[in-house]
Amino acid sequence: MLKKILIGIVRFYQKFISPVLPPSCRYYPTCSTYFIDAVKKHGGILGAIMGIARILRCNPFVRGGVDPVPDNFTIFRNPHPEDYEDEIIAKKFHNK
């Protein structure tokens, strides 16, 4: 139930609020997508903590880059984005 509520709030943001703001996320996947993925993977409470930590990391003082949701709970950046099974990330790390 909590998962559905949190995901619904983020989807509302993605559909109605984000389009009127300039693009500013420094990471891939975007912070809102990361939040949804974290909630799906780690549950409502831990996923929300991870999503909020990611949003706080997304600021002008951070380089950004590829930062997928890790398999284990952490509030820090994923140290091994190359292990993430995503088409764009796979191209970034495996076509060198």
PDB file of N, CA and C in Angstrom:
ATOM      1  N   MET A   1       0.824  -1.190   0.000  1.00  0.00           N
ATOM      2  CA  MET A   1       0.000   0.000   0.000  1.00  0.00           C
ATOM      3  C   MET A   1       0.875   1.264   0.000  1.00  0.00           C
ATOM      4  N   LEU A   2       1.878   1.314   0.892  1.00  0.00           N
ATOM      5  CA  LEU A   2       2.775   2.462   0.950  1.00  0.00           C
ATOM      6  C   LEU A   2       3.542   2.614  -0.363  1.00  0.00           C
ATOM      7  N   LYS A   3       3.962   1.476  -0.930  1.00  0.00           N
ATOM      8  CA  LYS A   3       4.682   1.504  -2.203  1.00  0.00           C
ATOM      9  C   LYS A   3       3.845   2.167  -3.289  1.00  0.00           C
ATOM     10  N   LYS A   4       2.577   1.798  -3.371  1.00  0.00           N
ATOM     11  CA  LYS A   4       1.693   2.359  -4.398  1.00  0.00           C
ATOM     12  C   LYS A   4       1.488   3.858  -4.204  1.00  0.00           C
ATOM     13  N   ILE A   5       1.357   4.292  -2.976  1.00  0.00           N
ATOM     14  CA  ILE A   5       1.169   5.718  -2.691  1.00  0.00           C
ATOM     15  C   ILE A   5       2.409   6.505  -3.102  1.00  0.00           C
ATOM     16  N   LEU A   6       3.584   6.020  -2.687  1.00  0.00           N
ATOM     17  CA  LEU A   6       4.830   6.719  -3.022  1.00  0.00           C
ATOM     18  C   LEU A   6       5.058   6.776  -4.527  1.00  0.00           C
ATOM     19  N   ILE A   7       4.838   5.654  -5.192  1.00  0.00           N
ATOM     20  CA  ILE A   7       5.014   5.621  -6.644  1.00  0.00           C
ATOM     21  C   ILE A   7       4.005   6.548  -7.318  1.00  0.00           C
ATOM     22  N   GLY A   8       2.774   6.589  -6.815  1.00  0.00           N
ATOM     23  CA  GLY A   8       1.753   7.481  -7.365  1.00  0.00           C
ATOM     24  C   GLY A   8       2.145   8.948  -7.234  1.00  0.00           C
ATOM     25  N   ILE A   9       2.712   9.308  -6.098  1.00  0.00           N
ATOM     26  CA  ILE A   9       3.158  10.695  -5.890  1.00  0.00           C
ATOM     27  C   ILE A   9       4.260  11.053  -6.887  1.00  0.00           C
ATOM     28  N   VAL A  10       5.211  10.156  -7.067  1.00  0.00           N
ATOM     29  CA  VAL A  10       6.322  10.426  -7.986  1.00  0.00           C
ATOM     30  C   VAL A  10       5.821  10.465  -9.425  1.00  0.00           C
ATOM     31  N   ARG A  11       4.909   9.582  -9.783  1.00  0.00           N
ATOM     32  CA  ARG A  11       4.343   9.598 -11.146  1.00  0.00           C
ATOM     33  C   ARG A  11       3.588  10.909 -11.403  1.00  0.00           C
ATOM     34  N   PHE A  12       2.873  11.397 -10.401  1.00  0.00           N
ATOM     35  CA  PHE A  12       2.191  12.689 -10.513  1.00  0.00           C
ATOM     36  C   PHE A  12       3.228  13.780 -10.780  1.00  0.00           C
ATOM     37  N   TYR A  13       4.313  13.762 -10.018  1.00  0.00           N
ATOM     38  CA  TYR A  13       5.395  14.728 -10.226  1.00  0.00           C
ATOM     39  C   TYR A  13       5.944  14.624 -11.647  1.00  0.00           C
ATOM     40  N   GLN A  14       6.204  13.385 -12.105  1.00  0.00           N
ATOM     41  CA  GLN A  14       6.767  13.186 -13.438  1.00  0.00           C
ATOM     42  C   GLN A  14       5.834  13.700 -14.537  1.00  0.00           C
ATOM     43  N   LYS A  15       4.548  13.545 -14.347  1.00  0.00           N
ATOM     44  CA  LYS A  15       3.586  13.896 -15.396  1.00  0.00           C
ATOM     45  C   LYS A  15       3.202  15.371 -15.392  1.00  0.00           C
ATOM     46  N   PHE A  16       3.049  15.965 -14.218  1.00  0.00           N
ATOM     47  CA  PHE A  16       2.499  17.312 -14.154  1.00  0.00           C
ATOM     48  C   PHE A  16       3.477  18.397 -13.700  1.00  0.00           C
ATOM     49  N   ILE A  17       4.443  18.072 -12.890  1.00  0.00           N
ATOM     50  CA  ILE A  17       5.346  19.100 -12.357  1.00  0.00           C
ATOM     51  C   ILE A  17       6.657  19.145 -13.136  1.00  0.00           C
ATOM     52  N   SER A  18       7.279  18.005 -13.342  1.00  0.00           N
ATOM     53  CA  SER A  18       8.573  17.943 -14.015  1.00  0.00           C
ATOM     54  C   SER A  18       8.575  18.576 -15.407  1.00  0.00           C
ATOM     55  N   PRO A  19       7.535  18.392 -16.224  1.00  0.00           N
ATOM     56  CA  PRO A  19       7.566  18.983 -17.571  1.00  0.00           C
ATOM     57  C   PRO A  19       7.645  20.520 -17.596  1.00  0.00           C
ATOM     58  N   VAL A  20       7.195  21.189 -16.547  1.00  0.00           N
ATOM     59  CA  VAL A  20       7.241  22.651 -16.545  1.00  0.00           C
ATOM     60  C   VAL A  20       8.536  23.190 -15.939  1.00  0.00           C
ATOM     61  N   LEU A  21       9.380  22.320 -15.417  1.00  0.00           N
ATOM     62  CA  LEU A  21      10.659  22.716 -14.849  1.00  0.00           C
ATOM     63  C   LEU A  21      11.782  22.431 -15.845  1.00  0.00           C
ATOM     64  N   PRO A  22      12.859  23.193 -15.800  1.00  0.00           N
ATOM     65  CA  PRO A  22      13.988  22.881 -16.689  1.00  0.00           C
ATOM     66  C   PRO A  22      14.667  21.577 -16.254  1.00  0.00           C
ATOM     67  N   PRO A  23      15.193  20.809 -17.200  1.00  0.00           N
ATOM     68  CA  PRO A  23      15.887  19.568 -16.821  1.00  0.00           C
ATOM     69  C   PRO A  23      17.097  19.892 -15.946  1.00  0.00           C
ATOM     70  N   SER A  24      17.195  19.214 -14.798  1.00  0.00           N
ATOM     71  CA  SER A  24      18.290  19.546 -13.899  1.00  0.00           C
ATOM     72  C   SER A  24      18.915  18.334 -13.216  1.00  0.00           C
ATOM     73  N   CYS A  25      18.407  17.142 -13.454  1.00  0.00           N
ATOM     74  CA  CYS A  25      18.973  15.969 -12.801  1.00  0.00           C
ATOM     75  C   CYS A  25      20.355  15.676 -13.366  1.00  0.00           C
ATOM     76  N   ARG A  26      21.299  15.423 -12.484  1.00  0.00           N
ATOM     77  CA  ARG A  26      22.680  15.200 -12.868  1.00  0.00           C
ATOM     78  C   ARG A  26      23.012  13.715 -13.028  1.00  0.00           C
ATOM     79  N   TYR A  27      22.020  12.870 -12.825  1.00  0.00           N
ATOM     80  CA  TYR A  27      22.244  11.425 -12.838  1.00  0.00           C
ATOM     81  C   TYR A  27      21.405  10.716 -13.897  1.00  0.00           C
ATOM     82  N   TYR A  28      21.831   9.509 -14.233  1.00  0.00           N
ATOM     83  CA  TYR A  28      21.022   8.572 -15.007  1.00  0.00           C
ATOM     84  C   TYR A  28      20.946   7.295 -14.188  1.00  0.00           C
ATOM     85  N   PRO A  29      19.771   6.732 -13.979  1.00  0.00           N
ATOM     86  CA  PRO A  29      18.448   7.257 -14.309  1.00  0.00           C
ATOM     87  C   PRO A  29      18.128   8.501 -13.482  1.00  0.00           C
ATOM     88  N   THR A  30      17.130   9.250 -13.932  1.00  0.00           N
ATOM     89  CA  THR A  30      16.766  10.480 -13.232  1.00  0.00           C
ATOM     90  C   THR A  30      16.383  10.163 -11.790  1.00  0.00           C
ATOM     91  N   CYS A  31      16.384  11.181 -10.967  1.00  0.00           N
ATOM     92  CA  CYS A  31      16.093  10.986  -9.542  1.00  0.00           C
ATOM     93  C   CYS A  31      14.689  10.433  -9.310  1.00  0.00           C
ATOM     94  N   SER A  32      13.722  10.873 -10.104  1.00  0.00           N
ATOM     95  CA  SER A  32      12.359  10.364  -9.918  1.00  0.00           C
ATOM     96  C   SER A  32      12.269   8.892 -10.325  1.00  0.00           C
ATOM     97  N   THR A  33      12.935   8.510 -11.396  1.00  0.00           N
ATOM     98  CA  THR A  33      12.956   7.105 -11.804  1.00  0.00           C
ATOM     99  C   THR A  33      13.704   6.268 -10.779  1.00  0.00           C
ATOM    100  N   TYR A  34      14.806   6.799 -10.255  1.00  0.00           N
ATOM    101  CA  TYR A  34      15.566   6.117  -9.209  1.00  0.00           C
ATOM    102  C   TYR A  34      14.677   5.877  -7.989  1.00  0.00           C
ATOM    103  N   PHE A  35      13.912   6.899  -7.592  1.00  0.00           N
ATOM    104  CA  PHE A  35      13.026   6.792  -6.431  1.00  0.00           C
ATOM    105  C   PHE A  35      12.031   5.647  -6.638  1.00  0.00           C
ATOM    106  N   ILE A  36      11.403   5.594  -7.802  1.00  0.00           N
ATOM    107  CA  ILE A  36      10.429   4.531  -8.099  1.00  0.00           C
ATOM    108  C   ILE A  36      11.113   3.168  -8.080  1.00  0.00           C
ATOM    109  N   ASP A  37      12.268   3.059  -8.733  1.00  0.00           N
ATOM    110  CA  ASP A  37      12.990   1.785  -8.771  1.00  0.00           C
ATOM    111  C   ASP A  37      13.396   1.335  -7.369  1.00  0.00           C
ATOM    112  N   ALA A  38      13.838   2.283  -6.538  1.00  0.00           N
ATOM    113  CA  ALA A  38      14.249   1.954  -5.173  1.00  0.00           C
ATOM    114  C   ALA A  38      13.060   1.464  -4.349  1.00  0.00           C
ATOM    115  N   VAL A  39      11.921   2.117  -4.501  1.00  0.00           N
ATOM    116  CA  VAL A  39      10.720   1.692  -3.769  1.00  0.00           C
ATOM    117  C   VAL A  39      10.279   0.299  -4.223  1.00  0.00           C
ATOM    118  N   LYS A  40      10.326   0.046  -5.526  1.00  0.00           N
ATOM    119  CA  LYS A  40       9.950  -1.279  -6.041  1.00  0.00           C
ATOM    120  C   LYS A  40      10.909  -2.362  -5.542  1.00  0.00           C
ATOM    121  N   LYS A  41      12.198  -2.042  -5.501  1.00  0.00           N
ATOM    122  CA  LYS A  41      13.212  -3.039  -5.156  1.00  0.00           C
ATOM    123  C   LYS A  41      13.369  -3.248  -3.649  1.00  0.00           C
ATOM    124  N   HIS A  42      13.244  -2.160  -2.861  1.00  0.00           N
ATOM    125  CA  HIS A  42      13.558  -2.239  -1.430  1.00  0.00           C
ATOM    126  C   HIS A  42      12.383  -1.953  -0.510  1.00  0.00           C
ATOM    127  N   GLY A  43      11.200  -1.730  -1.072  1.00  0.00           N
ATOM    128  CA  GLY A  43      10.030  -1.461  -0.244  1.00  0.00           C
ATOM    129  C   GLY A  43       9.829   0.019   0.003  1.00  0.00           C
ATOM    130  N   GLY A  44       8.695   0.359   0.596  1.00  0.00           N
ATOM    131  CA  GLY A  44       8.313   1.750   0.780  1.00  0.00           C
ATOM    132  C   GLY A  44       9.246   2.555   1.653  1.00  0.00           C
ATOM    133  N   ILE A  45       9.615   2.027   2.797  1.00  0.00           N
ATOM    134  CA  ILE A  45      10.418   2.814   3.742  1.00  0.00           C
ATOM    135  C   ILE A  45      11.877   2.911   3.293  1.00  0.00           C
ATOM    136  N   LEU A  46      12.525   1.770   3.072  1.00  0.00           N
ATOM    137  CA  LEU A  46      13.934   1.799   2.656  1.00  0.00           C
ATOM    138  C   LEU A  46      14.091   2.448   1.283  1.00  0.00           C
ATOM    139  N   GLY A  47      13.160   2.158   0.379  1.00  0.00           N
ATOM    140  CA  GLY A  47      13.210   2.754  -0.956  1.00  0.00           C
ATOM    141  C   GLY A  47      13.061   4.262  -0.898  1.00  0.00           C
ATOM    142  N   ALA A  48      12.161   4.754  -0.040  1.00  0.00           N
ATOM    143  CA  ALA A  48      11.986   6.198   0.104  1.00  0.00           C
ATOM    144  C   ALA A  48      13.241   6.839   0.694  1.00  0.00           C
ATOM    145  N   ILE A  49      13.869   6.178   1.639  1.00  0.00           N
ATOM    146  CA  ILE A  49      15.116   6.697   2.212  1.00  0.00           C
ATOM    147  C   ILE A  49      16.190   6.787   1.129  1.00  0.00           C
ATOM    148  N   MET A  50      16.302   5.738   0.317  1.00  0.00           N
ATOM    149  CA  MET A  50      17.283   5.753  -0.768  1.00  0.00           C
ATOM    150  C   MET A  50      16.963   6.850  -1.785  1.00  0.00           C
ATOM    151  N   GLY A  51      15.691   7.010  -2.122  1.00  0.00           N
ATOM    152  CA  GLY A  51      15.284   8.028  -3.083  1.00  0.00           C
ATOM    153  C   GLY A  51      15.550   9.433  -2.577  1.00  0.00           C
ATOM    154  N   ILE A  52      15.254   9.670  -1.320  1.00  0.00           N
ATOM    155  CA  ILE A  52      15.508  10.988  -0.729  1.00  0.00           C
ATOM    156  C   ILE A  52      17.004  11.273  -0.666  1.00  0.00           C
ATOM    157  N   ALA A  53      17.796  10.256  -0.308  1.00  0.00           N
ATOM    158  CA  ALA A  53      19.253  10.431  -0.273  1.00  0.00           C
ATOM    159  C   ALA A  53      19.777  10.769  -1.664  1.00  0.00           C
ATOM    160  N   ARG A  54      19.222  10.127  -2.686  1.00  0.00           N
ATOM    161  CA  ARG A  54      19.638  10.399  -4.068  1.00  0.00           C
ATOM    162  C   ARG A  54      19.283  11.829  -4.460  1.00  0.00           C
ATOM    163  N   ILE A  55      18.084  12.279  -4.099  1.00  0.00           N
ATOM    164  CA  ILE A  55      17.669  13.647  -4.411  1.00  0.00           C
ATOM    165  C   ILE A  55      18.614  14.648  -3.729  1.00  0.00           C
ATOM    166  N   LEU A  56      19.001  14.367  -2.518  1.00  0.00           N
ATOM    167  CA  LEU A  56      19.927  15.253  -1.813  1.00  0.00           C
ATOM    168  C   LEU A  56      21.322  15.254  -2.449  1.00  0.00           C
ATOM    169  N   ARG A  57      21.710  14.128  -3.056  1.00  0.00           N
ATOM    170  CA  ARG A  57      23.013  14.051  -3.753  1.00  0.00           C
ATOM    171  C   ARG A  57      22.993  14.803  -5.073  1.00  0.00           C
ATOM    172  N   CYS A  58      21.830  15.038  -5.635  1.00  0.00           N
ATOM    173  CA  CYS A  58      21.693  15.658  -6.953  1.00  0.00           C
ATOM    174  C   CYS A  58      21.726  17.177  -6.782  1.00  0.00           C
ATOM    175  N   ASN A  59      22.932  17.731  -6.827  1.00  0.00           N
ATOM    176  CA  ASN A  59      23.103  19.163  -6.650  1.00  0.00           C
ATOM    177  C   ASN A  59      24.286  19.636  -7.489  1.00  0.00           C
ATOM    178  N   PRO A  60      24.447  20.940  -7.660  1.00  0.00           N
ATOM    179  CA  PRO A  60      25.515  21.454  -8.526  1.00  0.00           C
ATOM    180  C   PRO A  60      26.938  21.129  -8.076  1.00  0.00           C
ATOM    181  N   PHE A  61      27.111  20.685  -6.848  1.00  0.00           N
ATOM    182  CA  PHE A  61      28.445  20.390  -6.343  1.00  0.00           C
ATOM    183  C   PHE A  61      28.871  18.946  -6.586  1.00  0.00           C
ATOM    184  N   VAL A  62      28.012  18.164  -7.243  1.00  0.00           N
ATOM    185  CA  VAL A  62      28.283  16.756  -7.519  1.00  0.00           C
ATOM    186  C   VAL A  62      28.369  16.565  -9.030  1.00  0.00           C
ATOM    187  N   ARG A  63      29.315  15.755  -9.460  1.00  0.00           N
ATOM    188  CA  ARG A  63      29.513  15.526 -10.892  1.00  0.00           C
ATOM    189  C   ARG A  63      28.329  14.815 -11.534  1.00  0.00           C
ATOM    190  N   GLY A  64      27.682  13.907 -10.816  1.00  0.00           N
ATOM    191  CA  GLY A  64      26.563  13.155 -11.388  1.00  0.00           C
ATOM    192  C   GLY A  64      27.061  11.924 -12.111  1.00  0.00           C
ATOM    193  N   GLY A  65      26.324  11.482 -13.111  1.00  0.00           N
ATOM    194  CA  GLY A  65      26.707  10.316 -13.898  1.00  0.00           C
ATOM    195  C   GLY A  65      25.736   9.173 -13.713  1.00  0.00           C
ATOM    196  N   VAL A  66      26.205   7.979 -13.994  1.00  0.00           N
ATOM    197  CA  VAL A  66      25.379   6.780 -13.905  1.00  0.00           C
ATOM    198  C   VAL A  66      25.316   6.325 -12.455  1.00  0.00           C
ATOM    199  N   ASP A  67      24.096   6.181 -11.927  1.00  0.00           N
ATOM    200  CA  ASP A  67      23.914   5.782 -10.531  1.00  0.00           C
ATOM    201  C   ASP A  67      22.605   4.992 -10.391  1.00  0.00           C
ATOM    202  N   PRO A  68      22.599   3.728 -10.815  1.00  0.00           N
ATOM    203  CA  PRO A  68      21.388   2.918 -10.690  1.00  0.00           C
ATOM    204  C   PRO A  68      21.148   2.462  -9.252  1.00  0.00           C
ATOM    205  N   VAL A  69      19.960   1.963  -8.989  1.00  0.00           N
ATOM    206  CA  VAL A  69      19.611   1.444  -7.667  1.00  0.00           C
ATOM    207  C   VAL A  69      20.403   0.162  -7.411  1.00  0.00           C
ATOM    208  N   PRO A  70      21.196   0.124  -6.339  1.00  0.00           N
ATOM    209  CA  PRO A  70      21.956  -1.091  -6.043  1.00  0.00           C
ATOM    210  C   PRO A  70      21.056  -2.199  -5.479  1.00  0.00           C
ATOM    211  N   ASP A  71      21.565  -3.412  -5.489  1.00  0.00           N
ATOM    212  CA  ASP A  71      20.794  -4.550  -4.964  1.00  0.00           C
ATOM    213  C   ASP A  71      20.669  -4.502  -3.447  1.00  0.00           C
ATOM    214  N   ASN A  72      21.639  -3.923  -2.774  1.00  0.00           N
ATOM    215  CA  ASN A  72      21.616  -3.824  -1.316  1.00  0.00           C
ATOM    216  C   ASN A  72      21.292  -2.397  -0.905  1.00  0.00           C
ATOM    217  N   PHE A  73      20.589  -2.257   0.211  1.00  0.00           N
ATOM    218  CA  PHE A  73      20.230  -0.936   0.714  1.00  0.00           C
ATOM    219  C   PHE A  73      21.462  -0.124   1.064  1.00  0.00           C
ATOM    220  N   THR A  74      21.508   1.100   0.568  1.00  0.00           N
ATOM    221  CA  THR A  74      22.560   2.056   0.917  1.00  0.00           C
ATOM    222  C   THR A  74      22.069   3.450   0.574  1.00  0.00           C
ATOM    223  N   ILE A  75      22.568   4.429   1.287  1.00  0.00           N
ATOM    224  CA  ILE A  75      22.213   5.804   0.949  1.00  0.00           C
ATOM    225  C   ILE A  75      23.318   6.451   0.112  1.00  0.00           C
ATOM    226  N   PHE A  76      24.340   5.679  -0.225  1.00  0.00           N
ATOM    227  CA  PHE A  76      25.454   6.194  -1.005  1.00  0.00           C
ATOM    228  C   PHE A  76      25.333   5.796  -2.463  1.00  0.00           C
ATOM    229  N   ARG A  77      26.123   6.435  -3.294  1.00  0.00           N
ATOM    230  CA  ARG A  77      26.128   6.169  -4.727  1.00  0.00           C
ATOM    231  C   ARG A  77      26.524   4.720  -5.002  1.00  0.00           C
ATOM    232  N   ASN A  78      25.930   4.145  -6.041  1.00  0.00           N
ATOM    233  CA  ASN A  78      26.222   2.770  -6.424  1.00  0.00           C
ATOM    234  C   ASN A  78      27.663   2.682  -6.915  1.00  0.00           C
ATOM    235  N   PRO A  79      28.518   1.879  -6.252  1.00  0.00           N
ATOM    236  CA  PRO A  79      29.921   1.805  -6.657  1.00  0.00           C
ATOM    237  C   PRO A  79      30.149   0.983  -7.927  1.00  0.00           C
ATOM    238  N   HIS A  80      29.157   0.199  -8.362  1.00  0.00           N
ATOM    239  CA  HIS A  80      29.328  -0.666  -9.532  1.00  0.00           C
ATOM    240  C   HIS A  80      28.181  -0.502 -10.513  1.00  0.00           C
ATOM    241  N   PRO A  81      28.066   0.658 -11.178  1.00  0.00           N
ATOM    242  CA  PRO A  81      26.964   0.837 -12.123  1.00  0.00           C
ATOM    243  C   PRO A  81      27.070  -0.081 -13.334  1.00  0.00           C
ATOM    244  N   GLU A  82      28.269  -0.597 -13.618  1.00  0.00           N
ATOM    245  CA  GLU A  82      28.437  -1.476 -14.775  1.00  0.00           C
ATOM    246  C   GLU A  82      27.691  -2.799 -14.625  1.00  0.00           C
ATOM    247  N   ASP A  83      27.301  -3.156 -13.398  1.00  0.00           N
ATOM    248  CA  ASP A  83      26.555  -4.388 -13.158  1.00  0.00           C
ATOM    249  C   ASP A  83      25.052  -4.221 -13.394  1.00  0.00           C
ATOM    250  N   TYR A  84      24.606  -3.004 -13.645  1.00  0.00           N
ATOM    251  CA  TYR A  84      23.187  -2.711 -13.821  1.00  0.00           C
ATOM    252  C   TYR A  84      22.733  -3.160 -15.199  1.00  0.00           C
ATOM    253  N   GLU A  85      21.629  -3.865 -15.271  1.00  0.00           N
ATOM    254  CA  GLU A  85      21.148  -4.375 -16.551  1.00  0.00           C
ATOM    255  C   GLU A  85      20.197  -3.367 -17.189  1.00  0.00           C
ATOM    256  N   ASP A  86      20.770  -2.415 -17.876  1.00  0.00           N
ATOM    257  CA  ASP A  86      20.014  -1.382 -18.563  1.00  0.00           C
ATOM    258  C   ASP A  86      20.706  -1.146 -19.892  1.00  0.00           C
ATOM    259  N   GLU A  87      19.950  -0.983 -20.948  1.00  0.00           N
ATOM    260  CA  GLU A  87      20.512  -0.867 -22.289  1.00  0.00           C
ATOM    261  C   GLU A  87      21.481   0.309 -22.419  1.00  0.00           C
ATOM    262  N   ILE A  88      21.122   1.469 -21.902  1.00  0.00           N
ATOM    263  CA  ILE A  88      21.975   2.648 -22.013  1.00  0.00           C
ATOM    264  C   ILE A  88      23.240   2.481 -21.180  1.00  0.00           C
ATOM    265  N   ILE A  89      23.097   1.953 -19.977  1.00  0.00           N
ATOM    266  CA  ILE A  89      24.272   1.758 -19.118  1.00  0.00           C
ATOM    267  C   ILE A  89      25.168   0.684 -19.697  1.00  0.00           C
ATOM    268  N   ALA A  90      24.592  -0.380 -20.215  1.00  0.00           N
ATOM    269  CA  ALA A  90      25.391  -1.445 -20.818  1.00  0.00           C
ATOM    270  C   ALA A  90      26.232  -0.889 -21.979  1.00  0.00           C
ATOM    271  N   LYS A  91      25.654  -0.051 -22.817  1.00  0.00           N
ATOM    272  CA  LYS A  91      26.407   0.548 -23.920  1.00  0.00           C
ATOM    273  C   LYS A  91      27.538   1.410 -23.397  1.00  0.00           C
ATOM    274  N   LYS A  92      27.283   2.137 -22.322  1.00  0.00           N
ATOM    275  CA  LYS A  92      28.292   3.039 -21.751  1.00  0.00           C
ATOM    276  C   LYS A  92      29.518   2.270 -21.250  1.00  0.00           C
ATOM    277  N   PHE A  93      29.293   1.120 -20.599  1.00  0.00           N
ATOM    278  CA  PHE A  93      30.396   0.406 -19.973  1.00  0.00           C
ATOM    279  C   PHE A  93      30.952  -0.758 -20.783  1.00  0.00           C
ATOM    280  N   HIS A  94      30.163  -1.333 -21.657  1.00  0.00           N
ATOM    281  CA  HIS A  94      30.603  -2.569 -22.329  1.00  0.00           C
ATOM    282  C   HIS A  94      31.017  -2.367 -23.776  1.00  0.00           C
ATOM    283  N   ASN A  95      30.938  -1.167 -24.303  1.00  0.00           N
ATOM    284  CA  ASN A  95      31.356  -0.926 -25.688  1.00  0.00           C
ATOM    285  C   ASN A  95      32.639  -0.128 -25.757  1.00  0.00           C
ATOM    286  N   LYS A  96      33.499  -0.299 -24.793  1.00  0.00           N
ATOM    287  CA  LYS A  96      34.781   0.441 -24.806  1.00  0.00           C
ATOM    288  C   LYS A  96      35.864  -0.410 -25.409  1.00  0.00           C
TER     289      LYS A  96
END
